[in-house]
Short mmCIF file of C-alpha atoms and ligand atoms in Angstrom, two decimals:
data_model
loop_
_atom_site.label_atom_id
_atom_site.label_comp_id
_atom_site.label_asym_id
_atom_site.label_seq_id
_atom_site.Cartn_x
_atom_site.Cartn_y
_atom_site.Cartn_z
CA MET A 1 -45.99 -53.17 -32.55
CA LYS A 2 -45.89 -50.43 -30.48
CA ARG A 3 -42.14 -51.75 -29.08
CA VAL A 4 -41.04 -51.49 -32.77
CA ASN A 5 -42.14 -47.77 -33.44
CA ILE A 6 -40.78 -46.79 -30.24
CA ILE A 7 -37.26 -48.21 -31.84
CA ILE A 8 -37.96 -46.69 -35.11
CA LEU A 9 -38.51 -43.58 -33.54
CA SER A 10 -35.73 -43.56 -31.30
CA PHE A 11 -33.29 -44.28 -34.06
CA LEU A 12 -34.77 -41.22 -36.11
CA PHE A 13 -34.51 -39.08 -33.10
CA PHE A 14 -30.77 -39.91 -32.40
CA GLY A 15 -30.21 -39.43 -36.29
CA ILE A 16 -31.59 -36.07 -36.21
CA CYS A 17 -29.55 -35.11 -32.97
CA ASN A 18 -26.45 -36.62 -34.56
CA SER A 19 -27.03 -34.49 -37.59
CA ILE A 20 -27.59 -31.27 -35.62
CA PHE A 21 -24.97 -31.59 -33.19
CA SER A 22 -22.44 -33.12 -35.38
CA GLN A 23 -20.93 -30.10 -37.23
CA ASN A 24 -17.77 -29.00 -35.71
CA ASP A 25 -16.56 -25.70 -35.25
CA LYS A 26 -12.67 -24.75 -35.95
CA ASP A 27 -10.59 -21.81 -34.43
CA SER A 28 -6.92 -21.02 -33.76
CA PRO A 29 -5.33 -20.09 -30.35
CA ARG A 30 -4.53 -16.54 -29.52
CA ASP A 31 -1.20 -15.87 -27.87
CA GLY A 32 -0.71 -17.58 -24.33
CA GLU A 33 -3.66 -19.54 -24.66
CA GLY A 34 -3.82 -22.97 -23.12
CA ILE A 35 -6.62 -25.56 -24.17
CA HIS A 36 -8.89 -24.40 -21.08
CA SER A 37 -9.02 -20.91 -21.98
CA PHE A 38 -8.96 -21.60 -25.66
CA LEU A 39 -12.44 -23.79 -25.22
CA LYS A 40 -13.88 -21.19 -22.51
CA ARG A 41 -13.40 -18.56 -25.01
CA ASN A 42 -15.44 -20.71 -27.75
CA ASN A 43 -18.05 -21.23 -24.91
CA ARG A 44 -16.95 -24.90 -24.28
CA ILE A 45 -16.46 -25.00 -20.39
CA GLY A 46 -15.97 -28.41 -18.58
CA ASN A 47 -13.99 -31.56 -18.71
CA ASN A 48 -16.05 -33.31 -21.22
CA TYR A 49 -15.24 -30.89 -23.87
CA TYR A 50 -11.26 -30.93 -22.89
CA GLU A 51 -11.52 -34.82 -23.12
CA GLN A 52 -12.84 -34.40 -26.53
CA PHE A 53 -11.03 -31.93 -27.72
CA LEU A 54 -8.01 -34.00 -26.84
CA GLU A 55 -9.53 -36.75 -28.79
CA LEU A 56 -10.25 -34.78 -31.93
CA ASN A 57 -6.78 -32.87 -32.08
CA LYS A 58 -4.52 -35.59 -30.76
CA ASN A 59 -1.97 -35.22 -33.58
CA LYS A 60 -2.04 -31.49 -33.64
CA LEU A 61 -1.20 -30.73 -30.13
CA GLY A 62 2.51 -29.95 -28.88
CA LYS A 63 4.31 -31.38 -25.85
CA ARG A 64 2.22 -31.86 -22.73
CA ASN A 65 -1.17 -30.81 -24.83
CA THR A 66 0.01 -27.36 -25.42
CA LEU A 67 -1.56 -25.48 -28.09
CA LEU A 68 0.51 -24.55 -31.30
CA LYS A 69 0.47 -21.11 -32.86
CA GLY A 70 -0.93 -20.90 -35.99
CA VAL A 71 -2.66 -24.39 -36.07
CA THR A 72 -6.40 -24.77 -36.54
CA TYR A 73 -8.10 -27.02 -34.23
CA THR A 74 -11.43 -28.69 -34.54
CA LEU A 75 -13.75 -27.92 -31.50
CA PRO A 76 -15.87 -30.45 -29.76
CA SER A 77 -19.62 -29.91 -30.65
CA ILE A 78 -21.82 -28.26 -28.13
CA SER A 79 -24.35 -30.72 -27.02
CA LYS A 80 -27.34 -29.81 -25.49
CA GLY A 81 -27.58 -33.07 -23.12
CA ASN A 82 -24.24 -32.24 -21.90
CA LYS A 83 -23.86 -32.38 -18.12
CA GLU A 84 -20.96 -30.37 -17.95
CA ASP A 85 -22.66 -27.73 -20.07
CA GLN A 86 -25.38 -27.57 -17.75
CA LEU A 87 -23.14 -27.29 -15.07
CA SER A 88 -21.16 -24.56 -16.60
CA LYS A 89 -24.47 -22.38 -17.30
CA LYS A 90 -25.35 -23.08 -13.70
CA SER A 91 -21.87 -21.68 -12.63
CA ASN A 92 -22.38 -18.46 -14.60
CA ASN A 93 -25.40 -18.17 -12.86
CA LYS A 94 -24.78 -15.23 -9.96
CA GLU A 95 -26.11 -17.71 -7.19
CA SER A 96 -23.52 -20.60 -7.78
CA SER A 97 -19.95 -20.37 -7.46
CA PRO A 98 -17.76 -18.82 -10.34
CA ILE A 99 -14.68 -20.17 -12.05
CA TYR A 100 -11.56 -19.16 -10.75
CA ILE A 101 -8.18 -19.40 -12.58
CA GLU A 102 -4.67 -20.00 -11.40
CA PRO A 103 -2.41 -20.12 -14.35
CA LEU A 104 0.42 -21.77 -12.12
CA PHE A 105 -1.94 -24.85 -12.31
CA GLY A 106 -1.30 -25.34 -15.89
CA SER A 107 -3.75 -25.47 -18.78
CA ALA A 108 -5.41 -28.68 -17.76
CA TYR A 109 -6.05 -27.56 -13.97
CA GLU A 110 -6.09 -23.83 -14.06
CA GLN A 111 -9.81 -23.54 -13.84
CA TYR A 112 -11.22 -24.25 -10.22
CA THR A 113 -14.36 -23.68 -8.04
CA ILE A 114 -14.77 -23.03 -4.62
CA LYS A 115 -16.53 -25.80 -3.23
CA SER A 116 -16.86 -25.20 0.43
CA ASN A 117 -16.33 -22.79 3.13
CA LYS A 118 -14.38 -25.15 5.24
CA LEU A 119 -11.13 -23.38 4.87
CA LYS A 120 -12.53 -20.07 4.86
CA GLY A 121 -10.33 -17.69 7.06
CA ALA A 122 -7.55 -19.79 6.68
CA CYS A 123 -4.11 -18.81 5.25
CA PHE A 124 -1.13 -21.11 3.92
CA TYR A 125 2.16 -20.49 2.68
CA LEU A 126 3.10 -23.19 0.48
CA SER A 127 6.76 -23.89 0.02
CA SER A 128 7.92 -26.94 -2.01
CA GLY A 129 11.42 -27.80 -1.20
CA HIS A 130 14.42 -26.95 -3.27
CA GLY A 131 14.07 -25.46 -6.59
CA GLY A 132 16.17 -23.32 -9.25
CA PRO A 133 19.70 -24.03 -9.01
CA ASP A 134 19.09 -26.89 -6.55
CA PRO A 135 17.04 -29.99 -7.55
CA GLY A 136 16.93 -31.42 -4.24
CA ALA A 137 17.46 -35.43 -3.83
CA ILE A 138 17.96 -37.15 -7.01
CA GLY A 139 16.41 -40.72 -7.42
CA LYS A 140 16.78 -43.18 -10.48
CA VAL A 141 14.50 -45.32 -12.40
CA ASP A 142 13.90 -46.79 -15.55
CA GLY A 143 16.70 -44.53 -16.98
CA TYR A 144 15.24 -41.22 -15.49
CA SER A 145 16.51 -38.92 -13.24
CA LEU A 146 13.83 -38.16 -10.54
CA HIS A 147 14.27 -34.71 -9.10
CA GLU A 148 12.93 -34.11 -5.66
CA HIS A 149 11.92 -30.76 -6.27
CA GLU A 150 9.92 -31.66 -9.58
CA TYR A 151 7.94 -34.06 -7.47
CA ALA A 152 7.37 -31.74 -4.28
CA TYR A 153 6.29 -28.94 -6.42
CA ASP A 154 3.79 -31.24 -8.36
CA ILE A 155 2.11 -32.30 -5.03
CA THR A 156 2.41 -28.55 -3.51
CA LEU A 157 0.39 -27.38 -6.75
CA ARG A 158 -2.34 -30.16 -6.10
CA LEU A 159 -2.17 -29.36 -2.43
CA ALA A 160 -2.90 -25.63 -3.01
CA ARG A 161 -5.45 -26.26 -5.70
CA CYS A 162 -7.39 -28.39 -2.94
CA LEU A 163 -7.00 -25.94 -0.55
CA GLN A 164 -8.43 -23.10 -2.74
CA GLU A 165 -11.31 -25.44 -3.37
CA GLU A 166 -12.10 -25.39 0.21
CA GLY A 167 -12.08 -21.69 0.62
CA ALA A 168 -8.58 -20.95 1.92
CA THR A 169 -6.27 -18.14 0.77
CA VAL A 170 -2.97 -19.95 -0.59
CA HIS A 171 0.47 -18.20 -1.20
CA ILE A 172 2.50 -20.49 -3.69
CA ILE A 173 6.05 -19.28 -2.69
CA ILE A 174 8.25 -21.29 -4.98
CA GLN A 175 6.83 -21.21 -8.52
CA ASP A 176 7.56 -22.40 -11.97
CA THR A 177 5.70 -20.50 -14.64
CA GLN A 178 5.82 -23.33 -17.35
CA ASP A 179 5.26 -26.67 -14.96
CA GLY A 180 1.84 -26.96 -14.12
CA ILE A 181 0.21 -29.72 -12.36
CA ARG A 182 1.54 -32.60 -14.66
CA ASP A 183 -0.19 -36.09 -14.88
CA ASP A 184 3.28 -37.68 -15.91
CA ARG A 185 4.93 -40.42 -14.22
CA TYR A 186 8.64 -39.18 -15.29
CA LEU A 187 8.48 -35.30 -14.39
CA SER A 188 10.71 -33.53 -16.56
CA ASN A 189 13.49 -31.52 -14.91
CA SER A 190 14.32 -27.74 -15.25
CA ASP A 191 16.15 -24.99 -13.01
CA ARG A 192 13.41 -22.31 -13.84
CA ALA A 193 11.72 -22.28 -10.65
CA THR A 194 11.71 -18.96 -8.65
CA CYS A 195 10.64 -17.62 -5.30
CA MET A 196 7.72 -15.73 -6.46
CA GLY A 197 9.73 -14.39 -9.48
CA GLU A 198 13.16 -14.02 -7.51
CA THR A 199 16.03 -15.78 -8.72
CA ILE A 200 17.01 -18.72 -6.27
CA PRO A 201 20.58 -18.40 -4.98
CA LEU A 202 22.46 -21.44 -5.35
CA ASN A 203 23.85 -21.04 -1.52
CA GLN A 204 21.86 -23.02 0.70
CA LEU A 205 21.56 -20.58 3.57
CA LYS A 206 20.61 -17.52 1.39
CA ARG A 207 18.11 -19.91 -0.33
CA LEU A 208 16.25 -20.88 2.63
CA GLU A 209 16.43 -17.21 4.00
CA GLN A 210 14.96 -16.22 1.06
CA ARG A 211 12.01 -18.10 1.32
CA SER A 212 11.61 -17.81 4.86
CA ASN A 213 11.63 -13.84 4.49
CA LYS A 214 9.07 -14.11 1.64
CA ILE A 215 6.84 -16.14 3.90
CA ASN A 216 7.27 -13.71 6.86
CA ASP A 217 6.70 -10.61 4.60
CA LEU A 218 3.31 -12.23 3.65
CA ALA A 219 2.16 -13.04 6.93
CA ARG A 220 2.94 -9.67 8.28
CA LYS A 221 0.43 -8.55 5.69
CA THR A 222 -2.00 -11.54 6.20
CA LYS A 223 -5.48 -10.58 7.83
CA GLU A 224 -6.45 -14.35 8.61
CA LYS A 225 -5.69 -15.57 12.22
CA TYR A 226 -4.93 -19.01 11.17
CA LYS A 227 -1.88 -19.26 9.13
CA ARG A 228 0.41 -22.23 8.31
CA ALA A 229 3.45 -22.43 6.76
CA VAL A 230 3.98 -25.93 4.89
CA PHE A 231 7.23 -27.38 3.60
CA ILE A 232 6.92 -30.30 1.05
CA HIS A 233 10.14 -32.54 0.55
CA LEU A 234 10.92 -36.24 -0.36
CA ASP A 235 13.64 -37.79 1.32
CA SER A 236 16.68 -39.27 0.23
CA ARG A 237 18.16 -42.49 2.38
CA SER A 238 19.34 -45.79 1.07
CA GLN A 239 17.79 -47.62 -1.39
CA LYS A 240 16.58 -50.14 0.68
CA LYS A 241 15.00 -47.98 3.37
CA GLN A 242 10.99 -47.53 2.76
CA LEU A 243 9.74 -44.69 4.61
CA ASP A 244 6.14 -43.57 5.60
CA VAL A 245 5.24 -39.84 5.54
CA PHE A 246 6.98 -38.00 8.59
CA PHE A 247 5.82 -34.52 9.75
CA TYR A 248 8.12 -32.41 11.88
CA TYR A 249 7.39 -29.11 14.05
CA ALA A 250 9.26 -26.59 15.20
CA LYS A 251 10.81 -26.54 18.75
CA ASN A 252 8.38 -24.96 21.31
CA SER A 253 5.49 -24.72 18.76
CA SER A 254 2.49 -26.50 20.23
CA GLY A 255 0.36 -25.31 17.05
CA GLY A 256 3.03 -27.13 14.83
CA LYS A 257 2.77 -29.92 17.06
CA LYS A 258 -0.91 -30.28 16.85
CA LEU A 259 -0.74 -29.83 13.29
CA ALA A 260 1.49 -32.56 12.59
CA LYS A 261 0.03 -35.09 15.02
CA THR A 262 -3.58 -34.48 13.31
CA MET A 263 -1.89 -35.07 9.94
CA GLN A 264 -0.41 -38.12 11.04
CA GLU A 265 -3.73 -39.57 12.36
CA THR A 266 -5.37 -38.42 8.92
CA PHE A 267 -2.72 -40.15 7.02
CA ALA A 268 -3.12 -43.64 9.44
CA SER A 269 -6.70 -43.44 8.50
CA HIS A 270 -6.60 -43.23 5.16
CA TYR A 271 -4.27 -46.05 5.13
CA ASP A 272 -6.31 -48.05 7.31
CA LYS A 273 -9.32 -47.47 4.78
CA HIS A 274 -7.52 -48.00 1.49
CA GLN A 275 -4.80 -50.23 2.38
CA PRO A 276 -6.11 -52.15 5.89
CA ASN A 277 -3.13 -54.77 5.85
CA ARG A 278 -0.24 -52.10 5.49
CA GLY A 279 -0.07 -50.14 8.72
CA PHE A 280 1.20 -47.01 8.87
CA THR A 281 4.18 -46.27 10.40
CA GLY A 282 4.99 -42.23 9.65
CA THR A 283 5.85 -40.43 12.83
CA VAL A 284 5.89 -37.08 14.05
CA SER A 285 8.66 -35.28 15.70
CA MET A 286 10.39 -31.77 16.61
CA ARG A 287 13.06 -30.92 14.35
CA GLU A 288 15.54 -27.67 14.38
CA LEU A 289 14.97 -26.97 10.56
CA TYR A 290 15.81 -23.31 9.39
CA VAL A 291 12.42 -22.90 7.78
CA LEU A 292 10.69 -24.28 10.78
CA THR A 293 12.70 -22.01 13.10
CA ASN A 294 12.79 -18.71 11.10
CA THR A 295 8.98 -18.34 9.93
CA THR A 296 6.54 -16.74 12.02
CA PRO A 297 3.26 -18.83 11.05
CA VAL A 298 3.05 -22.36 12.55
CA GLY A 299 4.59 -24.64 10.36
CA ILE A 300 4.86 -28.08 9.35
CA TYR A 301 7.54 -29.83 7.26
CA ALA A 302 6.52 -33.10 5.62
CA GLU A 303 8.94 -35.62 4.19
CA LEU A 304 6.64 -37.64 1.48
CA GLY A 305 9.31 -40.84 1.33
CA ASN A 306 12.33 -42.00 0.05
CA ILE A 307 13.15 -41.14 -3.51
CA GLN A 308 15.62 -43.85 -3.92
CA ASN A 309 13.50 -46.49 -2.88
CA SER A 310 11.41 -48.24 -5.38
CA PHE A 311 8.38 -48.93 -3.11
CA ASP A 312 8.07 -45.21 -2.30
CA GLN A 313 8.77 -44.15 -5.94
CA ARG A 314 5.40 -45.89 -6.73
CA ARG A 315 3.74 -43.18 -4.33
CA PHE A 316 5.24 -40.27 -6.28
CA LEU A 317 5.43 -41.61 -10.07
CA ASP A 318 1.70 -42.42 -10.12
CA PRO A 319 -0.16 -38.84 -10.67
CA ASN A 320 -3.16 -40.62 -8.69
CA ASN A 321 -0.90 -41.12 -5.68
CA ARG A 322 0.59 -37.62 -5.78
CA GLN A 323 -3.18 -36.32 -5.86
CA ALA A 324 -4.06 -38.50 -2.98
CA LEU A 325 -1.11 -37.26 -0.92
CA ALA A 326 -2.15 -33.71 -1.34
CA ASN A 327 -6.00 -34.68 -0.88
CA TRP A 328 -5.25 -36.19 2.59
CA MET A 329 -2.91 -33.35 3.58
CA CYS A 330 -6.02 -31.00 2.77
CA ARG A 331 -8.23 -33.20 4.85
CA GLY A 332 -5.56 -32.84 7.63
CA PHE A 333 -5.64 -29.05 7.40
CA ILE A 334 -9.48 -29.20 7.34
CA LYS A 335 -9.50 -30.95 10.82
CA ASP A 336 -6.67 -28.90 12.21
CA TYR A 337 -8.42 -25.78 11.34
CA ASP A 338 -11.60 -27.26 13.03
CA ASN A 339 -9.78 -27.88 16.00
CA TRP A 340 -8.35 -24.34 16.17
CA LYS A 341 -11.57 -23.11 16.04
CA LYS A 342 -13.00 -24.85 18.72
CA GLY A 343 -9.98 -24.07 20.95
CA ARG A 344 -10.53 -20.21 20.64
ZN1 ZN B 401 14.46 -31.95 0.65
#
């Protein structure tokens, strides 16, 4: 009898909850608002609301989930038991970390919080290979052209976000104000990218000189002692050649060599954990590349695989794999920074 009562009571309770919380508000976006900022203005912070919003408005959104001007959108109802909601209340609290916004990450990822101090005092200059008039290597799959730059840029943004979450200062040298972090398999191509707002020249030497100068200018003004310049590329070899992740460092750079080795070890141990039978064959070597030779911070140049090879393409096409590459690099930097601090 008691059990029946409880069941009836809980039905009643859920019924009441539903009727209290089910009225949905509506609103239209302001100029330049992405979903996150739109939801934030309407006091709905967190991924739960984001997912609910996408579901509620799936037929009203523009390309890549952009908000359309003049359209009225249904807002997810504010639920009291919502875990994310409590989190956001907590983060409005002075003691916990505030929410930061980096518009370059795009509307789905622009908000981030600083989760740790592991990279506090570290400064990074992230330069994704090519960009602007230069797409870099081009691979073909399923009728799509894969541009090296677009994939390198997506991974670079993911890395930037990871590093910032660990407390680092990050300068994103090559930028595209429209392409944020994209969870697509086939990343659309454009020549919009700039060197922090400046047009990227077509001439290869001028192009490399421009980003190197930018890094050196910033490094001169940087107060952090630990500075690392990071160059991210995908390689282009013959279609059959499967490549692991390669790291290069500059001639006579002991810091660069240490960093590259640490990075390689980090990747090897992650591969051992996730794909135990695979083995990791990525190498570390010195290479006289323009950007490594001509930039003042300790540098590392990563070649993340062969854009022509179908096995390697899996590493880039799946956004989760791009995120994993960024996460592992971030772990490598944390380790390198620890080693650096110990060695002082
Ligand atoms: Zn390249």
